Short mmCIF file of C-alpha atoms and ligand atoms in Angstrom, two decimals:
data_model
loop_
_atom_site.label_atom_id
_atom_site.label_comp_id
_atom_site.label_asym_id
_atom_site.label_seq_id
_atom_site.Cartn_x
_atom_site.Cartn_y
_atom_site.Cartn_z
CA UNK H 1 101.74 88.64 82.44
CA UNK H 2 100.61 88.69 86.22
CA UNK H 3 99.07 91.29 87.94
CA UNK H 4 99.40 92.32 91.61
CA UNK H 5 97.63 94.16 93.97
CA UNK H 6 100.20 95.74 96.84
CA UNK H 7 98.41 97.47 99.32
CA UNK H 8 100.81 99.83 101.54
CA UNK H 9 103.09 99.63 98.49
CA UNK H 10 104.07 102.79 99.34
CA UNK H 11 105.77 102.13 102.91
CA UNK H 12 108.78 99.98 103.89
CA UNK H 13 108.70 96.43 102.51
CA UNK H 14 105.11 97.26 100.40
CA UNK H 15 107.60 99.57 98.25
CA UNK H 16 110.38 96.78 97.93
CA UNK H 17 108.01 94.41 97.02
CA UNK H 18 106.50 96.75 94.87
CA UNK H 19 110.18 97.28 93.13
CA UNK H 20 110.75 93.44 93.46
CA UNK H 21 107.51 92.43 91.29
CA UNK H 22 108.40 94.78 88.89
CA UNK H 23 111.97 93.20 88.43
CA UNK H 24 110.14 90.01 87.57
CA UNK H 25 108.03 92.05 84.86
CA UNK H 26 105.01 91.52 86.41
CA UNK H 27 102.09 94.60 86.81
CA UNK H 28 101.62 96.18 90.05
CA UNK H 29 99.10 98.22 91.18
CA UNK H 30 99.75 99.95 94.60
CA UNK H 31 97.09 101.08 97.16
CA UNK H 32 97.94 102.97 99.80
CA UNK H 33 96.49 106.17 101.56
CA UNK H 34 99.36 107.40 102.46
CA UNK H 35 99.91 108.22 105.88
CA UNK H 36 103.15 109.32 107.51
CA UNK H 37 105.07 106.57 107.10
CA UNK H 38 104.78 106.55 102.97
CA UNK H 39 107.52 108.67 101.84
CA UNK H 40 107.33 109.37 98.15
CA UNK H 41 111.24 108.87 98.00
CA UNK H 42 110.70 104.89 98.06
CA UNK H 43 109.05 104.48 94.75
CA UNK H 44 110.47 107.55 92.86
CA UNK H 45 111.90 105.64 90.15
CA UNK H 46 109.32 103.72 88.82
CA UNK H 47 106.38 106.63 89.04
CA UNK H 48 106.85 106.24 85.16
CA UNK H 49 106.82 102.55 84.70
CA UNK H 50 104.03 101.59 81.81
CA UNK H 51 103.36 98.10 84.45
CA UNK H 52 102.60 100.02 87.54
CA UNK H 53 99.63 102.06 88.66
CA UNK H 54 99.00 103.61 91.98
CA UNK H 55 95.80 104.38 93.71
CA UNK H 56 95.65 106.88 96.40
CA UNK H 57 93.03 105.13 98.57
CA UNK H 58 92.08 103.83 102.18
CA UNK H 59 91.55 99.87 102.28
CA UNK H 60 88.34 100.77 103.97
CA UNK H 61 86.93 102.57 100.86
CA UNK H 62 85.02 99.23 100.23
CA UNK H 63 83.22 100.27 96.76
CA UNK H 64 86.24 101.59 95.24
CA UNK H 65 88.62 98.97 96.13
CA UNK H 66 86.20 96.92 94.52
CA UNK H 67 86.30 98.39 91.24
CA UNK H 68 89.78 98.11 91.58
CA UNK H 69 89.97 94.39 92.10
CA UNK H 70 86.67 94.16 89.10
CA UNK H 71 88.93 96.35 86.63
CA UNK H 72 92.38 94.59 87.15
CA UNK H 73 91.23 91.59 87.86
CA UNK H 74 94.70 90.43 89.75
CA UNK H 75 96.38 86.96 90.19
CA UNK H 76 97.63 87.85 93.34
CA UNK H 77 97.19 90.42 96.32
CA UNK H 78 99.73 91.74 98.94
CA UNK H 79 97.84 92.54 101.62
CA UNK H 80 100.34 95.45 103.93
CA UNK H 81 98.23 98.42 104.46
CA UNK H 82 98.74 98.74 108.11
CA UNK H 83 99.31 100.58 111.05
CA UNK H 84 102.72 99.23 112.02
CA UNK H 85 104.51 101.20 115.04
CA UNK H 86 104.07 99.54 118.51
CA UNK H 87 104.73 102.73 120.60
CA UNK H 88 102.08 104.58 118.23
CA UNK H 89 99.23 101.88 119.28
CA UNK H 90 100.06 102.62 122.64
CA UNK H 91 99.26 106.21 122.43
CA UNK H 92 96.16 105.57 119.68
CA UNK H 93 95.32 102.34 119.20
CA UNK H 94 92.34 103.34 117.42
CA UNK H 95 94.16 103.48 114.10
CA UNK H 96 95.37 100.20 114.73
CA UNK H 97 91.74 99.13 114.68
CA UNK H 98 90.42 100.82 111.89
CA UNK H 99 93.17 99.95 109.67
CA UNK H 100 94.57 96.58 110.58
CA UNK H 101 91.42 95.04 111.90
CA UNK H 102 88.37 96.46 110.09
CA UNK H 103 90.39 97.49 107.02
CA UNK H 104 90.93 93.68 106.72
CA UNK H 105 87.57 92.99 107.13
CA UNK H 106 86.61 95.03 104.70
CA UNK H 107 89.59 93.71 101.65
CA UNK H 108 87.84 90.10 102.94
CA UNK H 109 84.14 91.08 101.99
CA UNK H 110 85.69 92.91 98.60
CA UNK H 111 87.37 89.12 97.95
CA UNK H 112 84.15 87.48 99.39
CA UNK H 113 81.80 89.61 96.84
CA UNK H 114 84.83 89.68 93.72
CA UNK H 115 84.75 85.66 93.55
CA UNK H 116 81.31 85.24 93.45
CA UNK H 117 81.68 86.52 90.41
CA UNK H 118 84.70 86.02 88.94
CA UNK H 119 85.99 82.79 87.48
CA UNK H 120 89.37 83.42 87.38
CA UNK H 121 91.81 82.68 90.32
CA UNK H 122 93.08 84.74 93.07
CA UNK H 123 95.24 84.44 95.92
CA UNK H 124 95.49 86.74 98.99
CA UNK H 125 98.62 87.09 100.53
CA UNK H 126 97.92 88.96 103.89
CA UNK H 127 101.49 90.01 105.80
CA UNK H 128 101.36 89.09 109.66
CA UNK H 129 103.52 89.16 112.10
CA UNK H 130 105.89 87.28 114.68
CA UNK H 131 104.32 89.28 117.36
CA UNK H 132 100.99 87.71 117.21
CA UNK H 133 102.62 84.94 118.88
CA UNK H 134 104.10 87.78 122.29
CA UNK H 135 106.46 86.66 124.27
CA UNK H 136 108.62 83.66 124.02
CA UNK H 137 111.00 81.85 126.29
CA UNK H 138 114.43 81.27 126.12
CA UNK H 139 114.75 78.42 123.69
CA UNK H 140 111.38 78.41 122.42
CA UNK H 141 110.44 78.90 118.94
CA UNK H 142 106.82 79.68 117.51
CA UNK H 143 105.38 77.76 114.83
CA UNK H 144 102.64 78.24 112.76
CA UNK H 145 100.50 75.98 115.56
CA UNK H 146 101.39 78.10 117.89
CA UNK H 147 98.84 79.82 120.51
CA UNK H 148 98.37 83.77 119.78
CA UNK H 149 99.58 85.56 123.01
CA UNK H 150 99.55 89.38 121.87
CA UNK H 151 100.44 92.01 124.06
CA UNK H 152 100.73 95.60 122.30
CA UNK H 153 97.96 96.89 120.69
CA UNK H 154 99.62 96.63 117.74
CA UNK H 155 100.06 92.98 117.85
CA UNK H 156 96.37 92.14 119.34
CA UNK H 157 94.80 94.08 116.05
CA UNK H 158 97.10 92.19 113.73
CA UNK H 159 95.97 88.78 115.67
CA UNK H 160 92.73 89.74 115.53
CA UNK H 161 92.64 90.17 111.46
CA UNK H 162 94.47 86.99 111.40
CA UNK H 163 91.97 85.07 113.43
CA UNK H 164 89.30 86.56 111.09
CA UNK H 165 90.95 85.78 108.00
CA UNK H 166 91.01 82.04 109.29
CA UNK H 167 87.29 82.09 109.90
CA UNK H 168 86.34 83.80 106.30
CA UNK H 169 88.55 80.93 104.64
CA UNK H 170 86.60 78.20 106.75
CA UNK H 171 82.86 79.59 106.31
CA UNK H 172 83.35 81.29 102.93
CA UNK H 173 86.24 79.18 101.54
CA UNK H 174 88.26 82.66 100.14
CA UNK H 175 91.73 82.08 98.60
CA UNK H 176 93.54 83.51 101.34
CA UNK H 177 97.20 82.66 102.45
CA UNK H 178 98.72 84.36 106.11
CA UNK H 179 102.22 85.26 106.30
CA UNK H 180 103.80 85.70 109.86
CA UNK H 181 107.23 86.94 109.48
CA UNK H 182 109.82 88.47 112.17
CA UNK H 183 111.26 91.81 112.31
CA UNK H 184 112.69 93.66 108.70
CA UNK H 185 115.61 95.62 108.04
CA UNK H 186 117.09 97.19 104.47
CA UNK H 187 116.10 100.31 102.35
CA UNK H 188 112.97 102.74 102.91
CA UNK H 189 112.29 102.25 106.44
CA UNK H 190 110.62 104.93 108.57
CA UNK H 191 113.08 105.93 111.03
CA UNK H 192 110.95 105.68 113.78
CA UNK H 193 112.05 102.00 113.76
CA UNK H 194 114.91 100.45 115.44
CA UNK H 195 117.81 99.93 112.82
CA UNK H 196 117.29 103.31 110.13
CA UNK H 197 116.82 105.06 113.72
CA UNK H 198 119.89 103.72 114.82
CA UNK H 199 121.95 104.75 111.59
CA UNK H 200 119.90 107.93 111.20
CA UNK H 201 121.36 108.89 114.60
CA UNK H 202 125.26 107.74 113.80
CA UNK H 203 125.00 109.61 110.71
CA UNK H 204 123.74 112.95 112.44
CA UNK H 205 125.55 112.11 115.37
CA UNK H 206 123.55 111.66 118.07
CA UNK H 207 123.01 109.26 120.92
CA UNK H 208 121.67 105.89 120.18
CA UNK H 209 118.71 105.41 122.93
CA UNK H 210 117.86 101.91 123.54
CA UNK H 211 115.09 100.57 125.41
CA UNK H 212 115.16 99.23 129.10
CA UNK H 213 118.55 97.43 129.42
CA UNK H 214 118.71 96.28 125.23
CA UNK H 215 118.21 92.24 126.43
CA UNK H 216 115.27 92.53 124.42
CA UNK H 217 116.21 90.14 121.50
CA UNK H 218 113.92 90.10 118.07
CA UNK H 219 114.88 88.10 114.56
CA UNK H 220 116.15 89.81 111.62
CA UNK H 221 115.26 89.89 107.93
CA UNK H 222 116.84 91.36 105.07
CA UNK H 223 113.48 92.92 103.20
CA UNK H 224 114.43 91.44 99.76
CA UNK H 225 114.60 87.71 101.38
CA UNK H 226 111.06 88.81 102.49
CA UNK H 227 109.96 89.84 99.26
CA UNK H 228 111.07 86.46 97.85
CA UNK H 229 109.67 84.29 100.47
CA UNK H 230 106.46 86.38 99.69
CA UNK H 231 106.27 85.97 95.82
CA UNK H 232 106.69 81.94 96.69
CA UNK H 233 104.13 81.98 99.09
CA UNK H 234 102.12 83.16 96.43
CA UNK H 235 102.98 80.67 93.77
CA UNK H 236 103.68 77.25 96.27
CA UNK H 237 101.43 78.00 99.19
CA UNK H 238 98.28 76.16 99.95
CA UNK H 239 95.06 78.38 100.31
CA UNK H 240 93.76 78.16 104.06
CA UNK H 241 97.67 77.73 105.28
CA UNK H 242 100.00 79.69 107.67
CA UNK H 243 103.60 80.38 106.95
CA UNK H 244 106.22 81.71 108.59
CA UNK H 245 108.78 83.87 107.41
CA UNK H 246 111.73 83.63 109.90
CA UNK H 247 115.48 83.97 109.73
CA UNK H 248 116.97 82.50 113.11
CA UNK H 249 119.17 85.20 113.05
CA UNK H 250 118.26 86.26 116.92
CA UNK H 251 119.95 88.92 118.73
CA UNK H 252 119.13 91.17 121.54
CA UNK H 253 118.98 95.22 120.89
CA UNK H 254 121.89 95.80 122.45
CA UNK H 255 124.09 93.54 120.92
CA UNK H 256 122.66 94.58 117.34
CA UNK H 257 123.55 98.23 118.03
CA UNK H 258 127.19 97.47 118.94
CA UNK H 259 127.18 94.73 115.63
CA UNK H 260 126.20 97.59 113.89
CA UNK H 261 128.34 99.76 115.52
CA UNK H 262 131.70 97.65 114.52
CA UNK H 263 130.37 96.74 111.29
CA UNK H 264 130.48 100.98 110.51
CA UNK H 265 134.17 100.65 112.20
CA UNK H 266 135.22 98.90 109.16
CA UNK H 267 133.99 101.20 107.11
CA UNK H 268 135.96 104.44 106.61
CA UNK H 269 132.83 106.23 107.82
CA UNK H 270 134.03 108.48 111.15
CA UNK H 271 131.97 107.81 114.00
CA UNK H 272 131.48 110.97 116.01
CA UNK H 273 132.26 111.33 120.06
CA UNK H 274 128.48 111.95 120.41
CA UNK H 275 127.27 108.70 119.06
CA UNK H 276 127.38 106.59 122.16
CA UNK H 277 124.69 103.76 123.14
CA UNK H 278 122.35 105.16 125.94
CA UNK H 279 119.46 103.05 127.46
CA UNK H 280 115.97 104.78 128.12
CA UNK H 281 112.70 103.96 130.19
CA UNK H 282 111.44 100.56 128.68
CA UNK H 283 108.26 100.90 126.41
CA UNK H 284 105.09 99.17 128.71
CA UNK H 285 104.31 95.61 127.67
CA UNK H 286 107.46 95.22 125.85
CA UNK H 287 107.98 91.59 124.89
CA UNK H 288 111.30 90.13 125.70
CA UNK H 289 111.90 87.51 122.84
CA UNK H 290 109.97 86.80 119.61
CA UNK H 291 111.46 83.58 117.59
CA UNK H 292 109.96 81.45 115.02
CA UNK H 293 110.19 78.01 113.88
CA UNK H 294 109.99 78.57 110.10
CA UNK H 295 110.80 74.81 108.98
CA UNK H 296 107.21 74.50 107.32
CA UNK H 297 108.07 76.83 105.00
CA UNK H 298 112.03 75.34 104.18
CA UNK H 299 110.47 72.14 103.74
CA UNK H 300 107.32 72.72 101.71
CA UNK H 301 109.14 75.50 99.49
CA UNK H 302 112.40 75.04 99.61
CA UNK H 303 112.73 79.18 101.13
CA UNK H 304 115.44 79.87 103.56
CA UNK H 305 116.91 83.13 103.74
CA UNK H 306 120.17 84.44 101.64
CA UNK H 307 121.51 87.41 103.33
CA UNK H 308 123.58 87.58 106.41
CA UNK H 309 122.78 89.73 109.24
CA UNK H 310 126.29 90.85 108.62
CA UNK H 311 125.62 91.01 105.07
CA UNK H 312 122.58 92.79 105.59
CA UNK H 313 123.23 95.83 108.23
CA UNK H 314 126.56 96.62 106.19
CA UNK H 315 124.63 97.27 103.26
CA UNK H 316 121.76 98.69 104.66
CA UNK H 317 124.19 101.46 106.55
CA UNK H 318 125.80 101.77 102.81
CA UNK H 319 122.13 102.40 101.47
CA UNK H 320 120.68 105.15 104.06
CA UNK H 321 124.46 107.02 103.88
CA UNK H 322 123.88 107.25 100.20
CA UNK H 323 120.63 108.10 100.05
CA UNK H 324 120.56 111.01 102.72
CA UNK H 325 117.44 112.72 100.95
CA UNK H 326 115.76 109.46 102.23
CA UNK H 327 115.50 111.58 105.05
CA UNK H 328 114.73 114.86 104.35
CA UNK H 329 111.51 113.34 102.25
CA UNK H 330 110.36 111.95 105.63
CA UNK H 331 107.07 112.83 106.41
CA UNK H 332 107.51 115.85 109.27
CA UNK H 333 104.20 115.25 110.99
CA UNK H 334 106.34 112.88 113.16
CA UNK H 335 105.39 111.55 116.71
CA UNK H 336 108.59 112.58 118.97
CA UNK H 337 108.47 108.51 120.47
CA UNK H 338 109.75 107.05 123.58
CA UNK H 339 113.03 106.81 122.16
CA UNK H 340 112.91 110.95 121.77
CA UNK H 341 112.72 110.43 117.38
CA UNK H 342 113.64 113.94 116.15
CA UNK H 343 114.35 114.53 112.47
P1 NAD W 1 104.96 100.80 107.00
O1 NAD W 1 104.37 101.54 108.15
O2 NAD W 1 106.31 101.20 106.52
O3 NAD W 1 103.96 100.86 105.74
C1 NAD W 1 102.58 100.70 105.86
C2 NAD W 1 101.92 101.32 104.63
O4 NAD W 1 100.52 101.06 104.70
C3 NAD W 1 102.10 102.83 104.53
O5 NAD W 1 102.52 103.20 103.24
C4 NAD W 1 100.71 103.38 104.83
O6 NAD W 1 100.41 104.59 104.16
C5 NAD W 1 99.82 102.25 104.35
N1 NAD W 1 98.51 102.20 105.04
C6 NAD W 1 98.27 102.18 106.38
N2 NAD W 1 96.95 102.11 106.62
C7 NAD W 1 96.34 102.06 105.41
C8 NAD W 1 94.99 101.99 105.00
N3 NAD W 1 93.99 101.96 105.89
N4 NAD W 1 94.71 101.98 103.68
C9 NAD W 1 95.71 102.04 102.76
N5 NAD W 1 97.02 102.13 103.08
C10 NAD W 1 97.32 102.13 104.40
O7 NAD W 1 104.94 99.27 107.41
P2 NAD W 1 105.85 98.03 106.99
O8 NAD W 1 106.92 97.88 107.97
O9 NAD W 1 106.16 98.13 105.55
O10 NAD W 1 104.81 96.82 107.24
C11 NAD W 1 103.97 96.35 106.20
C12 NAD W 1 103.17 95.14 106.72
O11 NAD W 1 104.07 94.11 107.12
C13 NAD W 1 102.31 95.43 107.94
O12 NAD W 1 101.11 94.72 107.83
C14 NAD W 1 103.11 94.89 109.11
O13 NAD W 1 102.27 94.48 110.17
C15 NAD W 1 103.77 93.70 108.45
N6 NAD W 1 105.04 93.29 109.08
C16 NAD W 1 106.05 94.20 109.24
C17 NAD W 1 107.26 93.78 109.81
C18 NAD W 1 108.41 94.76 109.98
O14 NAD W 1 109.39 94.41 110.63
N7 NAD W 1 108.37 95.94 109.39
C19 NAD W 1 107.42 92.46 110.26
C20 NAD W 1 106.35 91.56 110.07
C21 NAD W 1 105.17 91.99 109.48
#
């Protein structure tokens, strides 16, 4: 049987890839330290499960993660531990640092010292991003070749671990795959981000506060076509290569909310007078378009995505309305954001 390391297992598409592994009957072991954006509610149904095991831990606690890595002795590791919420590195980007940059650092000198001395193989899956890429124009698309442009915090500390992970597989030759996929959307995300914020707010009936004038446009993916596109990464990819994970399902903010908006319509769900689309000051540095070419990926694996956006934000809406004490397990140290998050 194969065993995986997760680490962020416990937050948004760590704990559906968590869930998804499982499914497959493979062992997971989950690292995470928690922070606010774990919510305990994501992975309450498998706390039991005989093939999972969950560490409490920072990725920075270099001796212990070791011992992890000695005493499981994985196939496979998910690297997600990060700090994930571009308005946050704005106002701190010093978490941003310590966990996405030097907390990748250290996972590459744990890999670095663990294959010196262990025969068996490993692959490292590390999850990137579409924003590494910044700002695109109309028309363009990214690919893998493409030159890093990042312009959040956020994005320059995921760039940055990116940049080293290329130069520890060149001088050290580690096993390490980089995934750079565009924005998610399904079950367990932190509503501090822009789709469960959006349905938190119809639900509870409040205003839905949009950025600037909502032309900023992003592309979509259902978490579970993630989650698959990860686990073949993992068992097609070539060590030393780039992926991305895209959908070319593009759409700007605006016309997402009112998608969403009509898609709830159809539903017998009652939207409430209050519930109205209202734009707010623009975040600073906000990109305008991120868009990838994913064809490497299509034609070396044979990975495209399966779920609609229709598909996808009709049964997400479904998922959050019947799981309400998604919610309430939210961590309440929350950061009232630009877009005025209350819970
Ligand atoms: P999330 O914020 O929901 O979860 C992050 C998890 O990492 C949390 O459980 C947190 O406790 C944990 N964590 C943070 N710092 C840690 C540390 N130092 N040690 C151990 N655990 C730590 O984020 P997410 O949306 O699930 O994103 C996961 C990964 O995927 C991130 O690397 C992110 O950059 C990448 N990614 C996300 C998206 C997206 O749209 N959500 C898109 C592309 C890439």
């Amino acid at each position: 049987m194969k065993k995986f390391i997760v680490t962020g297992g416990s937050g948004f598409i760590g704990s559906n890839l968590v869930k998804f592994l499982l499914k497959k009957k493979f062992f997971v072991i989950n690292i995470d330290k928690l922070n606010y954006s774990a919510n305990p509610y994501n992975l309450r149904e498998i706390k039991k499960n005989k093939k999972y095991k969950f560490f409490k831990l920072d990725i920075n606690k270099r001796n212990q993660i070791y011992n992890i890595f000695n005493k499981f002795k994985p196939d496979g590791v998910f690297n997600l531990a990060a700090e994930t919420h571009v308005d946050r590195s704005i106002d701190n980007p010093k978490k941003f640092i310590e966990s996405n940059i030097y907390g990748v650092y250290n996972l590459l000198e744990v890999l670095n010292k663990y294959c010196k001395k262990n025969k068996k193989k490993i692959k490292f899956i590390h999850i990137s991003t579409d924003e590494v890429f910044g700002d695109l124009k109309k028309g363009e698309r990214s690919d893998e070749n493409f030159p890093y442009n990042p312009s959040s915090p956020y994005s320059a500390s995921k760039a940055s671990a990116d940049l080293l992970i290329k130069s520890f597989v060149r001088t050290y030759k580690l096993p390490v795959i980089i995934s750079n996929c565009c924005n998610n959307y399904g079950p367990n995300q932190f509503p501090e981000k822009f789709i469960p914020k959006l349905i938190y707010n119809i639900i509870t009936n409040r205003p839905l506060p949009i950025y600037g004038k909502g032309k900023n446009s992003r592309e979509w993916i259902h978490v579970k076509d993630h989650c698959e596109a990860l686990l073949k990464i993992f068992l097609r990819g070539k060590i030393g290569e780039t992926y991305n994970v895209g959908s070319k399902q593009n759409i700007s903010n605006i016309n997402l909310a009112k998608k969403l908006l009509k898609k709830i319509k159809i539903k017998s769900f009652k939207i409430n007078k209050k519930v109205k689309i209202i734009f707010v000051k623009d975040r600073p540095g906000h990109d305008f378009r991120y868009a990838l070419n994913s064809r490497k990926i299509l034609k070396e694996m044979g990975w495209k995505t399966k779920i609609t956006l229709d598909q996808g934000l009709s049964q997400t809406f479904d998922w959050y309305l019947h799981n309400k004490s998604f919610f309430n397990s939210v961590s309440k140290k929350l950061h009232v954001n630009r877009l005025g998050l209350k819970i």
